[in-house]
Amino acid sequence: MPIIVNLDVMLARRKMRSKELAERIGITEQNVSLLKSGKVRGVRFETLERICEALDCQPGDLLEWRAEPSADAGLSD
Amino acid sequence: MDTEPAVLLARIGRISIVMEWVTAALGLGLASAYVGVWLTPGAVEGLISRSVLPAGTPFTLDATTRTAGFVVGLVPTGLVLWGLWNALMLFRGFCRGAVFATPAGRRLRRMGIALLLLPAASLVASGVASVLLTIDNPPGQRALALSVSTDQLIIAVIGVLLVTVGWVMALAARIDEENRQFV
């Protein structure tokens, strides 16, 4: 999936556990785990706002776009 | 506000608890009444004279026609019981919070199908019963009694509505599942 969620990196930087973040932002710990692993269809702006407030970061610190490798990558001309 | 999800869900739960018992009682009552009518001396004869054949039509009710009548009458009665069973399971699901769930849509569609088929089933059952009861009569005194009322047509329309709402519920269940995947 092209959108990478770097929540685990930010949690490590802020020395915060998933459980504490879940309590602060009002979602379940299970949903925090799903978000960390990128196994969600999307994030509401409200949730993103709360995460940024709790971790004192920007949305760009949490979300990253990475192009998927194309099928013919590596083939020589 | 009474349209808040929590308020509506609580209301659905409260009504569903009551309706679970009501539909169970209705189903048991209907099944008991159906068997009771056939076991009570004179009850079937009275029912035939009032509801199946034109007044004054002679008929034969021996062991064979009694058994055949019981079986024929099971068709519309069975449909109603099947519809009530699905209603019971639907309300039970609502009690457990499974409102936007695939089974709810399936139950609604089945209730709709029961209602949709009921007028035709009743028509066929009463027609077959009238023939069975008068088949031993002399020529000219045999009867094929068929009746359609606006009530039955309205029931069929409600059946189509429930089937459609069942499809809507299936769609809602998919949307709800998708929505849950957003955090």
Tab-separated table of N, CA and C in Angstrom, chain B residues 11-174:
chain	number	residue	atom	x	y	z
B	11	ARG	N	-33.475	2.612	21.883
B	11	ARG	CA	-34.904	2.461	21.600
B	11	ARG	C	-35.156	1.155	20.837
B	12	ILE	N	-34.300	0.877	19.854
B	12	ILE	CA	-34.420	-0.372	19.089
B	12	ILE	C	-34.288	-1.575	20.023
B	13	GLY	N	-33.333	-1.495	20.953
B	13	GLY	CA	-33.130	-2.600	21.897
B	13	GLY	C	-34.347	-2.824	22.773
B	14	ARG	N	-34.921	-1.726	23.279
B	14	ARG	CA	-36.079	-1.847	24.178
B	14	ARG	C	-37.274	-2.454	23.443
B	15	ILE	N	-37.558	-1.939	22.274
B	15	ILE	CA	-38.698	-2.454	21.507
B	15	ILE	C	-38.466	-3.904	21.101
B	16	SER	N	-37.227	-4.218	20.767
B	16	SER	CA	-36.919	-5.574	20.297
B	16	SER	C	-37.088	-6.597	21.412
B	17	ILE	N	-36.783	-6.225	22.644
B	17	ILE	CA	-36.977	-7.154	23.766
B	17	ILE	C	-38.451	-7.520	23.868
B	18	VAL	N	-39.311	-6.513	23.784
B	18	VAL	CA	-40.755	-6.747	23.876
B	18	VAL	C	-41.227	-7.571	22.680
B	19	MET	N	-40.792	-7.172	21.495
B	19	MET	CA	-41.281	-7.826	20.281
B	19	MET	C	-40.785	-9.252	20.143
B	20	GLU	N	-39.630	-9.537	20.739
B	20	GLU	CA	-39.131	-10.921	20.731
B	20	GLU	C	-40.160	-11.822	21.423
B	21	TRP	N	-40.649	-11.358	22.548
B	21	TRP	CA	-41.646	-12.144	23.290
B	21	TRP	C	-42.994	-12.173	22.564
B	22	VAL	N	-43.377	-11.040	21.986
B	22	VAL	CA	-44.661	-10.971	21.281
B	22	VAL	C	-44.681	-11.928	20.090
B	23	THR	N	-43.613	-11.921	19.298
B	23	THR	CA	-43.589	-12.800	18.118
B	23	THR	C	-43.521	-14.262	18.536
B	24	ALA	N	-42.787	-14.543	19.618
B	24	ALA	CA	-42.726	-15.930	20.107
B	24	ALA	C	-44.118	-16.376	20.557
B	25	ALA	N	-44.815	-15.503	21.286
B	25	ALA	CA	-46.155	-15.849	21.768
B	25	ALA	C	-47.126	-16.019	20.590
B	26	LEU	N	-47.002	-15.122	19.604
B	26	LEU	CA	-47.873	-15.221	18.425
B	26	LEU	C	-47.649	-16.538	17.686
B	27	GLY	N	-46.377	-16.887	17.517
B	27	GLY	CA	-46.055	-18.125	16.810
B	27	GLY	C	-46.591	-19.343	17.536
B	28	LEU	N	-46.345	-19.375	18.837
B	28	LEU	CA	-46.830	-20.517	19.637
B	28	LEU	C	-48.352	-20.557	19.628
B	29	GLY	N	-48.952	-19.380	19.755
B	29	GLY	CA	-50.408	-19.304	19.766
B	29	GLY	C	-51.011	-19.784	18.456
B	30	LEU	N	-50.400	-19.350	17.352
B	30	LEU	CA	-50.915	-19.740	16.039
B	30	LEU	C	-50.799	-21.242	15.826
B	31	ALA	N	-49.623	-21.788	16.176
B	31	ALA	CA	-49.419	-23.226	16.001
B	31	ALA	C	-50.394	-24.018	16.869
B	32	SER	N	-50.561	-23.566	18.105
B	32	SER	CA	-51.488	-24.254	19.026
B	32	SER	C	-52.920	-24.150	18.526
B	33	ALA	N	-53.297	-22.967	18.051
B	33	ALA	CA	-54.671	-22.769	17.583
B	33	ALA	C	-54.941	-23.633	16.355
B	34	TYR	N	-53.946	-23.731	15.478
B	34	TYR	CA	-54.138	-24.528	14.257
B	34	TYR	C	-54.383	-25.994	14.611
B	35	VAL	N	-53.538	-26.510	15.488
B	35	VAL	CA	-53.703	-27.917	15.900
B	35	VAL	C	-55.004	-28.063	16.685
B	36	GLY	N	-55.283	-27.083	17.542
B	36	GLY	CA	-56.476	-27.135	18.376
B	36	GLY	C	-57.764	-27.182	17.579
B	37	VAL	N	-57.803	-26.387	16.496
B	37	VAL	CA	-59.006	-26.370	15.659
B	37	VAL	C	-59.289	-27.756	15.090
B	38	TRP	N	-58.237	-28.417	14.650
B	38	TRP	CA	-58.411	-29.732	14.046
B	38	TRP	C	-58.749	-30.808	15.076
B	39	LEU	N	-58.373	-30.574	16.321
B	39	LEU	CA	-58.649	-31.581	17.349
B	39	LEU	C	-59.978	-31.341	18.063
B	40	THR	N	-60.511	-30.128	17.920
B	40	THR	CA	-61.753	-29.797	18.648
B	40	THR	C	-62.965	-30.217	17.829
B	41	PRO	N	-63.816	-31.094	18.367
B	41	PRO	CA	-64.999	-31.533	17.616
B	41	PRO	C	-65.879	-30.352	17.230
B	42	GLY	N	-66.236	-30.300	15.956
B	42	GLY	CA	-67.138	-29.247	15.496
B	42	GLY	C	-66.449	-27.972	15.069
B	43	ALA	N	-65.204	-27.751	15.506
B	43	ALA	CA	-64.521	-26.492	15.193
B	43	ALA	C	-64.218	-26.371	13.704
B	44	VAL	N	-63.738	-27.451	13.109
B	44	VAL	CA	-63.395	-27.423	11.678
B	44	VAL	C	-64.643	-27.217	10.839
B	45	GLU	N	-65.708	-27.917	11.224
B	45	GLU	CA	-66.978	-27.769	10.490
B	45	GLU	C	-67.451	-26.323	10.502
B	46	GLY	N	-67.336	-25.689	11.664
B	46	GLY	CA	-67.738	-24.296	11.761
B	46	GLY	C	-66.871	-23.398	10.899
B	47	LEU	N	-65.576	-23.667	10.908
B	47	LEU	CA	-64.635	-22.875	10.115
B	47	LEU	C	-64.922	-23.010	8.627
B	48	ILE	N	-65.204	-24.224	8.198
B	48	ILE	CA	-65.509	-24.471	6.779
B	48	ILE	C	-66.752	-23.712	6.365
B	49	SER	N	-67.777	-23.776	7.203
B	49	SER	CA	-69.047	-23.106	6.870
B	49	SER	C	-68.894	-21.592	6.823
B	50	ARG	N	-67.976	-21.062	7.650
B	50	ARG	CA	-67.813	-19.598	7.710
B	50	ARG	C	-66.827	-19.081	6.683
B	51	SER	N	-65.742	-19.845	6.421
B	51	SER	CA	-64.617	-19.258	5.693
B	51	SER	C	-64.231	-19.956	4.399
B	52	VAL	N	-64.584	-21.215	4.245
B	52	VAL	CA	-64.060	-21.951	3.086
B	52	VAL	C	-65.099	-22.090	1.975
B	53	LEU	N	-66.325	-22.494	2.364
B	53	LEU	CA	-67.354	-22.744	1.360
B	53	LEU	C	-68.485	-21.731	1.478
B	54	PRO	N	-69.199	-21.491	0.381
B	54	PRO	CA	-70.388	-20.628	0.484
B	54	PRO	C	-71.385	-21.233	1.475
B	55	ALA	N	-72.096	-20.354	2.145
B	55	ALA	CA	-73.030	-20.808	3.171
B	55	ALA	C	-74.029	-21.818	2.597
B	56	GLY	N	-74.220	-22.883	3.351
B	56	GLY	CA	-75.218	-23.876	2.947
B	56	GLY	C	-74.687	-24.947	2.017
B	57	THR	N	-73.436	-24.859	1.613
B	57	THR	CA	-72.878	-25.870	0.702
B	57	THR	C	-72.610	-27.156	1.474
B	58	PRO	N	-73.159	-28.267	1.021
B	58	PRO	CA	-72.863	-29.515	1.728
B	58	PRO	C	-71.416	-29.937	1.482
B	59	PHE	N	-70.836	-30.605	2.462
B	59	PHE	CA	-69.461	-31.070	2.283
B	59	PHE	C	-69.247	-32.366	3.057
B	60	THR	N	-68.180	-33.064	2.701
B	60	THR	CA	-67.839	-34.325	3.354
B	60	THR	C	-66.558	-34.132	4.147
B	61	LEU	N	-66.635	-34.453	5.442
B	61	LEU	CA	-65.436	-34.333	6.265
B	61	LEU	C	-65.188	-35.677	6.929
B	62	ASP	N	-64.513	-36.568	6.178
B	62	ASP	CA	-64.161	-37.855	6.757
B	62	ASP	C	-62.671	-37.837	7.106
B	63	ALA	N	-62.146	-38.976	7.470
B	63	ALA	CA	-60.741	-39.036	7.893
B	63	ALA	C	-59.803	-38.583	6.776
B	64	THR	N	-60.130	-38.958	5.541
B	64	THR	CA	-59.265	-38.609	4.406
B	64	THR	C	-59.281	-37.103	4.146
B	65	THR	N	-60.486	-36.531	4.058
B	65	THR	CA	-60.567	-35.094	3.766
B	65	THR	C	-60.058	-34.291	4.959
B	66	ARG	N	-60.250	-34.810	6.170
B	66	ARG	CA	-59.753	-34.117	7.358
B	66	ARG	C	-58.222	-34.052	7.307
B	67	THR	N	-57.583	-35.172	6.980
B	67	THR	CA	-56.113	-35.211	6.887
B	67	THR	C	-55.617	-34.306	5.757
B	68	ALA	N	-56.275	-34.413	4.604
B	68	ALA	CA	-55.872	-33.581	3.456
B	68	ALA	C	-56.031	-32.097	3.782
B	69	GLY	N	-57.128	-31.774	4.451
B	69	GLY	CA	-57.370	-30.382	4.828
B	69	GLY	C	-56.306	-29.865	5.783
B	70	PHE	N	-55.904	-30.717	6.724
B	70	PHE	CA	-54.862	-30.330	7.682
B	70	PHE	C	-53.559	-30.017	6.947
B	71	VAL	N	-53.220	-30.879	6.003
B	71	VAL	CA	-51.966	-30.703	5.254
B	71	VAL	C	-52.033	-29.451	4.370
B	72	VAL	N	-53.167	-29.287	3.685
B	72	VAL	CA	-53.324	-28.127	2.801
B	72	VAL	C	-53.250	-26.827	3.603
B	73	GLY	N	-53.903	-26.825	4.741
B	73	GLY	CA	-53.905	-25.628	5.586
B	73	GLY	C	-52.539	-25.320	6.172
B	74	LEU	N	-51.678	-26.338	6.214
B	74	LEU	CA	-50.324	-26.125	6.735
B	74	LEU	C	-49.514	-25.183	5.857
B	75	VAL	N	-49.863	-25.104	4.580
B	75	VAL	CA	-49.060	-24.276	3.659
B	75	VAL	C	-49.126	-22.798	4.068
B	76	PRO	N	-50.315	-22.178	4.095
B	76	PRO	CA	-50.322	-20.774	4.528
B	76	PRO	C	-49.929	-20.605	5.996
B	77	THR	N	-50.335	-21.560	6.827
B	77	THR	CA	-49.973	-21.461	8.249
B	77	THR	C	-48.462	-21.575	8.433
B	78	GLY	N	-47.860	-22.485	7.689
B	78	GLY	CA	-46.409	-22.653	7.754
B	78	GLY	C	-45.672	-21.402	7.293
B	79	LEU	N	-46.201	-20.758	6.266
B	79	LEU	CA	-45.597	-19.513	5.778
B	79	LEU	C	-45.620	-18.440	6.864
B	80	VAL	N	-46.767	-18.324	7.518
B	80	VAL	CA	-46.886	-17.328	8.586
B	80	VAL	C	-45.909	-17.651	9.720
B	81	LEU	N	-45.833	-18.925	10.080
B	81	LEU	CA	-44.926	-19.321	11.162
B	81	LEU	C	-43.468	-19.071	10.776
B	82	TRP	N	-43.135	-19.332	9.512
B	82	TRP	CA	-41.768	-19.074	9.028
B	82	TRP	C	-41.459	-17.583	9.093
B	83	GLY	N	-42.443	-16.765	8.684
B	83	GLY	CA	-42.261	-15.315	8.767
B	83	GLY	C	-42.079	-14.860	10.205
B	84	LEU	N	-42.887	-15.409	11.116
B	84	LEU	CA	-42.781	-15.039	12.530
B	84	LEU	C	-41.441	-15.498	13.117
B	85	TRP	N	-40.959	-16.653	12.680
B	85	TRP	CA	-39.672	-17.149	13.165
B	85	TRP	C	-38.558	-16.186	12.763
B	86	ASN	N	-38.604	-15.741	11.511
B	86	ASN	CA	-37.594	-14.784	11.053
B	86	ASN	C	-37.718	-13.446	11.780
B	87	ALA	N	-38.937	-13.048	12.101
B	87	ALA	CA	-39.137	-11.814	12.875
B	87	ALA	C	-38.534	-11.971	14.271
B	88	LEU	N	-38.760	-13.129	14.874
B	88	LEU	CA	-38.216	-13.409	16.204
B	88	LEU	C	-36.688	-13.327	16.181
B	89	MET	N	-36.086	-13.962	15.183
B	89	MET	CA	-34.615	-13.962	15.101
B	89	MET	C	-34.089	-12.554	14.804
B	90	LEU	N	-34.852	-11.791	14.019
B	90	LEU	CA	-34.451	-10.413	13.712
B	90	LEU	C	-34.431	-9.580	14.993
B	91	PHE	N	-35.531	-9.672	15.774
B	91	PHE	CA	-35.605	-8.903	17.022
B	91	PHE	C	-34.531	-9.370	18.004
B	92	ARG	N	-34.264	-10.674	18.009
B	92	ARG	CA	-33.225	-11.191	18.917
B	92	ARG	C	-31.858	-10.592	18.542
B	93	GLY	N	-31.599	-10.511	17.247
B	93	GLY	CA	-30.349	-9.892	16.796
B	93	GLY	C	-30.264	-8.435	17.193
B	94	PHE	N	-31.388	-7.721	17.038
B	94	PHE	CA	-31.424	-6.309	17.429
B	94	PHE	C	-31.151	-6.155	18.923
B	95	CYS	N	-31.687	-7.076	19.724
B	95	CYS	CA	-31.453	-7.027	21.172
B	95	CYS	C	-29.965	-7.121	21.472
B	96	ARG	N	-29.241	-7.876	20.645
B	96	ARG	CA	-27.807	-8.073	20.877
B	96	ARG	C	-26.964	-6.993	20.206
B	97	GLY	N	-27.635	-5.987	19.628
B	97	GLY	CA	-26.902	-4.884	19.012
B	97	GLY	C	-26.531	-5.106	17.562
B	98	ALA	N	-26.937	-6.236	16.999
B	98	ALA	CA	-26.602	-6.520	15.593
B	98	ALA	C	-27.671	-5.899	14.687
B	99	VAL	N	-27.584	-4.590	14.551
B	99	VAL	CA	-28.599	-3.866	13.765
B	99	VAL	C	-28.218	-3.868	12.285
B	100	PHE	N	-27.035	-3.286	11.992
B	100	PHE	CA	-26.555	-3.285	10.606
B	100	PHE	C	-25.724	-4.542	10.397
B	101	ALA	N	-26.428	-5.639	10.255
B	101	ALA	CA	-25.751	-6.925	10.104
B	101	ALA	C	-26.365	-7.672	8.934
B	102	THR	N	-25.543	-8.439	8.252
B	102	THR	CA	-26.030	-9.186	7.091
B	102	THR	C	-27.215	-10.093	7.429
B	103	PRO	N	-27.203	-10.796	8.574
B	103	PRO	CA	-28.370	-11.625	8.907
B	103	PRO	C	-29.666	-10.824	9.022
B	104	ALA	N	-29.580	-9.573	9.464
B	104	ALA	CA	-30.793	-8.755	9.594
B	104	ALA	C	-31.439	-8.558	8.226
B	105	GLY	N	-30.620	-8.279	7.232
B	105	GLY	CA	-31.139	-8.116	5.879
B	105	GLY	C	-31.777	-9.395	5.366
B	106	ARG	N	-31.111	-10.507	5.675
B	106	ARG	CA	-31.622	-11.810	5.224
B	106	ARG	C	-32.962	-12.113	5.886
B	107	ARG	N	-33.088	-11.804	7.189
B	107	ARG	CA	-34.344	-12.060	7.918
B	107	ARG	C	-35.475	-11.202	7.349
B	108	LEU	N	-35.165	-9.938	7.074
B	108	LEU	CA	-36.194	-9.040	6.518
B	108	LEU	C	-36.665	-9.563	5.165
B	109	ARG	N	-35.729	-9.994	4.337
B	109	ARG	CA	-36.124	-10.505	3.007
B	109	ARG	C	-37.013	-11.736	3.150
B	110	ARG	N	-36.678	-12.596	4.084
B	110	ARG	CA	-37.484	-13.817	4.268
B	110	ARG	C	-38.878	-13.482	4.778
B	111	MET	N	-38.970	-12.496	5.679
B	111	MET	CA	-40.291	-12.068	6.151
B	111	MET	C	-41.092	-11.522	4.980
B	112	GLY	N	-40.417	-10.768	4.130
B	112	GLY	CA	-41.082	-10.204	2.963
B	112	GLY	C	-41.574	-11.291	2.018
B	113	ILE	N	-40.748	-12.299	1.823
B	113	ILE	CA	-41.139	-13.400	0.932
B	113	ILE	C	-42.351	-14.132	1.501
B	114	ALA	N	-42.367	-14.324	2.817
B	114	ALA	CA	-43.511	-14.988	3.458
B	114	ALA	C	-44.794	-14.197	3.216
B	115	LEU	N	-44.719	-12.872	3.401
B	115	LEU	CA	-45.908	-12.048	3.193
B	115	LEU	C	-46.318	-12.021	1.726
B	116	LEU	N	-45.319	-11.982	0.862
B	116	LEU	CA	-45.593	-11.918	-0.575
B	116	LEU	C	-46.300	-13.181	-1.061
B	117	LEU	N	-45.885	-14.320	-0.517
B	117	LEU	CA	-46.457	-15.599	-0.957
B	117	LEU	C	-47.762	-15.938	-0.242
B	118	LEU	N	-48.018	-15.289	0.887
B	118	LEU	CA	-49.169	-15.673	1.711
B	118	LEU	C	-50.517	-15.559	0.987
B	119	PRO	N	-50.795	-14.455	0.289
B	119	PRO	CA	-52.096	-14.378	-0.392
B	119	PRO	C	-52.285	-15.514	-1.405
B	120	ALA	N	-51.239	-15.795	-2.175
B	120	ALA	CA	-51.347	-16.870	-3.168
B	120	ALA	C	-51.519	-18.218	-2.481
B	121	ALA	N	-50.764	-18.417	-1.394
B	121	ALA	CA	-50.860	-19.689	-0.669
B	121	ALA	C	-52.250	-19.878	-0.076
B	122	SER	N	-52.811	-18.799	0.466
B	122	SER	CA	-54.155	-18.883	1.047
B	122	SER	C	-55.187	-19.158	-0.035
B	123	LEU	N	-54.998	-18.505	-1.176
B	123	LEU	CA	-55.927	-18.695	-2.296
B	123	LEU	C	-55.919	-20.152	-2.754
B	124	VAL	N	-54.721	-20.677	-2.934
B	124	VAL	CA	-54.589	-22.066	-3.398
B	124	VAL	C	-55.124	-23.035	-2.341
B	125	ALA	N	-54.787	-22.768	-1.080
B	125	ALA	CA	-55.224	-23.669	-0.003
B	125	ALA	C	-56.743	-23.700	0.101
B	126	SER	N	-57.370	-22.540	0.048
B	126	SER	CA	-58.836	-22.517	0.179
B	126	SER	C	-59.481	-23.152	-1.058
B	127	GLY	N	-58.884	-22.925	-2.225
B	127	GLY	CA	-59.414	-23.536	-3.444
B	127	GLY	C	-59.341	-25.052	-3.396
B	128	VAL	N	-58.151	-25.553	-3.025
B	128	VAL	CA	-57.964	-27.004	-2.934
B	128	VAL	C	-58.881	-27.589	-1.861
B	129	ALA	N	-58.982	-26.908	-0.738
B	129	ALA	CA	-59.839	-27.405	0.352
B	129	ALA	C	-61.292	-27.489	-0.093
B	130	SER	N	-61.767	-26.466	-0.802
B	130	SER	CA	-63.177	-26.461	-1.231
B	130	SER	C	-63.442	-27.626	-2.190
B	131	VAL	N	-62.488	-27.906	-3.046
B	131	VAL	CA	-62.649	-29.039	-3.980
B	131	VAL	C	-62.646	-30.351	-3.222
B	132	LEU	N	-61.711	-30.522	-2.309
B	132	LEU	CA	-61.613	-31.765	-1.536
B	132	LEU	C	-62.898	-32.011	-0.735
B	133	LEU	N	-63.440	-30.932	-0.171
B	133	LEU	CA	-64.603	-31.088	0.705
B	133	LEU	C	-65.886	-31.392	-0.066
B	134	THR	N	-65.941	-31.007	-1.330
B	134	THR	CA	-67.189	-31.174	-2.092
B	134	THR	C	-67.059	-32.187	-3.221
B	135	ILE	N	-65.900	-32.844	-3.313
B	135	ILE	CA	-65.666	-33.776	-4.436
B	135	ILE	C	-66.663	-34.933	-4.428
B	136	ASP	N	-67.152	-35.318	-3.238
B	136	ASP	CA	-68.104	-36.436	-3.146
B	136	ASP	C	-69.541	-35.985	-3.336
B	137	ASN	N	-69.760	-34.699	-3.511
B	137	ASN	CA	-71.127	-34.198	-3.727
B	137	ASN	C	-71.605	-34.569	-5.122
B	138	PRO	N	-72.922	-34.622	-5.321
B	138	PRO	CA	-73.446	-34.888	-6.665
B	138	PRO	C	-73.032	-33.781	-7.626
B	139	PRO	N	-72.941	-34.106	-8.925
B	139	PRO	CA	-72.599	-33.054	-9.904
B	139	PRO	C	-73.536	-31.868	-9.755
B	140	GLY	N	-72.978	-30.697	-9.857
B	140	GLY	CA	-73.771	-29.482	-9.684
B	140	GLY	C	-73.705	-28.935	-8.274
B	141	GLN	N	-73.177	-29.752	-7.341
B	141	GLN	CA	-73.054	-29.288	-5.951
B	141	GLN	C	-71.611	-29.290	-5.485
B	142	ARG	N	-70.718	-29.463	-6.465
B	142	ARG	CA	-69.307	-29.380	-6.105
B	142	ARG	C	-68.874	-27.920	-6.219
B	143	ALA	N	-67.877	-27.578	-5.445
B	143	ALA	CA	-67.499	-26.157	-5.401
B	143	ALA	C	-65.994	-25.971	-5.508
B	144	LEU	N	-65.627	-24.895	-6.174
B	144	LEU	CA	-64.242	-24.403	-6.146
B	144	LEU	C	-64.351	-22.964	-5.664
B	145	ALA	N	-64.015	-22.737	-4.407
B	145	ALA	CA	-64.195	-21.416	-3.802
B	145	ALA	C	-62.862	-20.680	-3.769
B	146	LEU	N	-62.833	-19.546	-4.448
B	146	LEU	CA	-61.629	-18.706	-4.447
B	146	LEU	C	-62.025	-17.295	-4.035
B	147	SER	N	-61.204	-16.666	-3.229
B	147	SER	CA	-61.507	-15.273	-2.873
B	147	SER	C	-60.215	-14.493	-2.707
B	148	VAL	N	-60.250	-13.277	-3.205
B	148	VAL	CA	-59.113	-12.361	-3.060
B	148	VAL	C	-59.646	-11.074	-2.453
B	149	SER	N	-58.975	-10.593	-1.442
B	149	SER	CA	-59.420	-9.344	-0.819
B	149	SER	C	-58.323	-8.291	-0.939
B	150	THR	N	-58.723	-7.041	-0.750
B	150	THR	CA	-57.717	-5.964	-0.804
B	150	THR	C	-56.709	-6.115	0.335
B	151	ASP	N	-57.163	-6.690	1.463
B	151	ASP	CA	-56.228	-6.926	2.575
B	151	ASP	C	-55.052	-7.790	2.116
B	152	GLN	N	-55.372	-8.823	1.350
B	152	GLN	CA	-54.321	-9.727	0.883
B	152	GLN	C	-53.378	-9.024	-0.087
B	153	LEU	N	-53.932	-8.155	-0.914
B	153	LEU	CA	-53.085	-7.422	-1.856
B	153	LEU	C	-52.164	-6.471	-1.100
B	154	ILE	N	-52.691	-5.847	-0.058
B	154	ILE	CA	-51.880	-4.942	0.754
B	154	ILE	C	-50.767	-5.730	1.445
B	155	ILE	N	-51.095	-6.937	1.916
B	155	ILE	CA	-50.082	-7.799	2.547
B	155	ILE	C	-48.966	-8.111	1.548
B	156	ALA	N	-49.355	-8.384	0.305
B	156	ALA	CA	-48.338	-8.685	-0.714
B	156	ALA	C	-47.450	-7.466	-0.976
B	157	VAL	N	-48.051	-6.292	-1.021
B	157	VAL	CA	-47.278	-5.057	-1.236
B	157	VAL	C	-46.298	-4.850	-0.080
B	158	ILE	N	-46.765	-5.074	1.147
B	158	ILE	CA	-45.882	-4.945	2.319
B	158	ILE	C	-44.752	-5.968	2.231
B	159	GLY	N	-45.074	-7.138	1.695
B	159	GLY	CA	-44.046	-8.159	1.505
B	159	GLY	C	-42.953	-7.679	0.565
B	160	VAL	N	-43.353	-7.066	-0.548
B	160	VAL	CA	-42.358	-6.530	-1.498
B	160	VAL	C	-41.530	-5.445	-0.816
B	161	LEU	N	-42.200	-4.616	-0.026
B	161	LEU	CA	-41.500	-3.548	0.697
B	161	LEU	C	-40.440	-4.127	1.636
B	162	LEU	N	-40.805	-5.178	2.361
B	162	LEU	CA	-39.858	-5.786	3.303
B	162	LEU	C	-38.671	-6.411	2.569
B	163	VAL	N	-38.938	-7.036	1.437
B	163	VAL	CA	-37.843	-7.615	0.647
B	163	VAL	C	-36.880	-6.496	0.225
B	164	THR	N	-37.447	-5.386	-0.221
B	164	THR	CA	-36.624	-4.255	-0.658
B	164	THR	C	-35.836	-3.681	0.516
B	165	VAL	N	-36.501	-3.516	1.650
B	165	VAL	CA	-35.810	-3.008	2.844
B	165	VAL	C	-34.718	-3.983	3.273
B	166	GLY	N	-34.946	-5.268	3.067
B	166	GLY	CA	-33.913	-6.270	3.362
B	166	GLY	C	-32.665	-6.041	2.520
B	167	TRP	N	-32.848	-5.706	1.256
B	167	TRP	CA	-31.699	-5.384	0.392
B	167	TRP	C	-31.014	-4.100	0.878
B	168	VAL	N	-31.836	-3.126	1.280
B	168	VAL	CA	-31.281	-1.872	1.806
B	168	VAL	C	-30.439	-2.173	3.051
B	169	MET	N	-30.946	-3.054	3.910
B	169	MET	CA	-30.239	-3.410	5.135
B	169	MET	C	-28.913	-4.098	4.805
B	170	ALA	N	-28.903	-4.942	3.779
B	170	ALA	CA	-27.656	-5.618	3.388
B	170	ALA	C	-26.623	-4.582	2.940
B	171	LEU	N	-27.102	-3.576	2.207
B	171	LEU	CA	-26.225	-2.493	1.754
B	171	LEU	C	-25.717	-1.696	2.953
B	172	ALA	N	-26.608	-1.436	3.887
B	172	ALA	CA	-26.236	-0.687	5.097
B	172	ALA	C	-25.196	-1.460	5.897
B	173	ALA	N	-25.332	-2.775	5.945
B	173	ALA	CA	-24.367	-3.603	6.685
B	173	ALA	C	-22.984	-3.483	6.057
B	174	ARG	N	-22.928	-3.456	4.739
B	174	ARG	CA	-21.638	-3.308	4.049
B	174	ARG	C	-21.020	-1.945	4.329
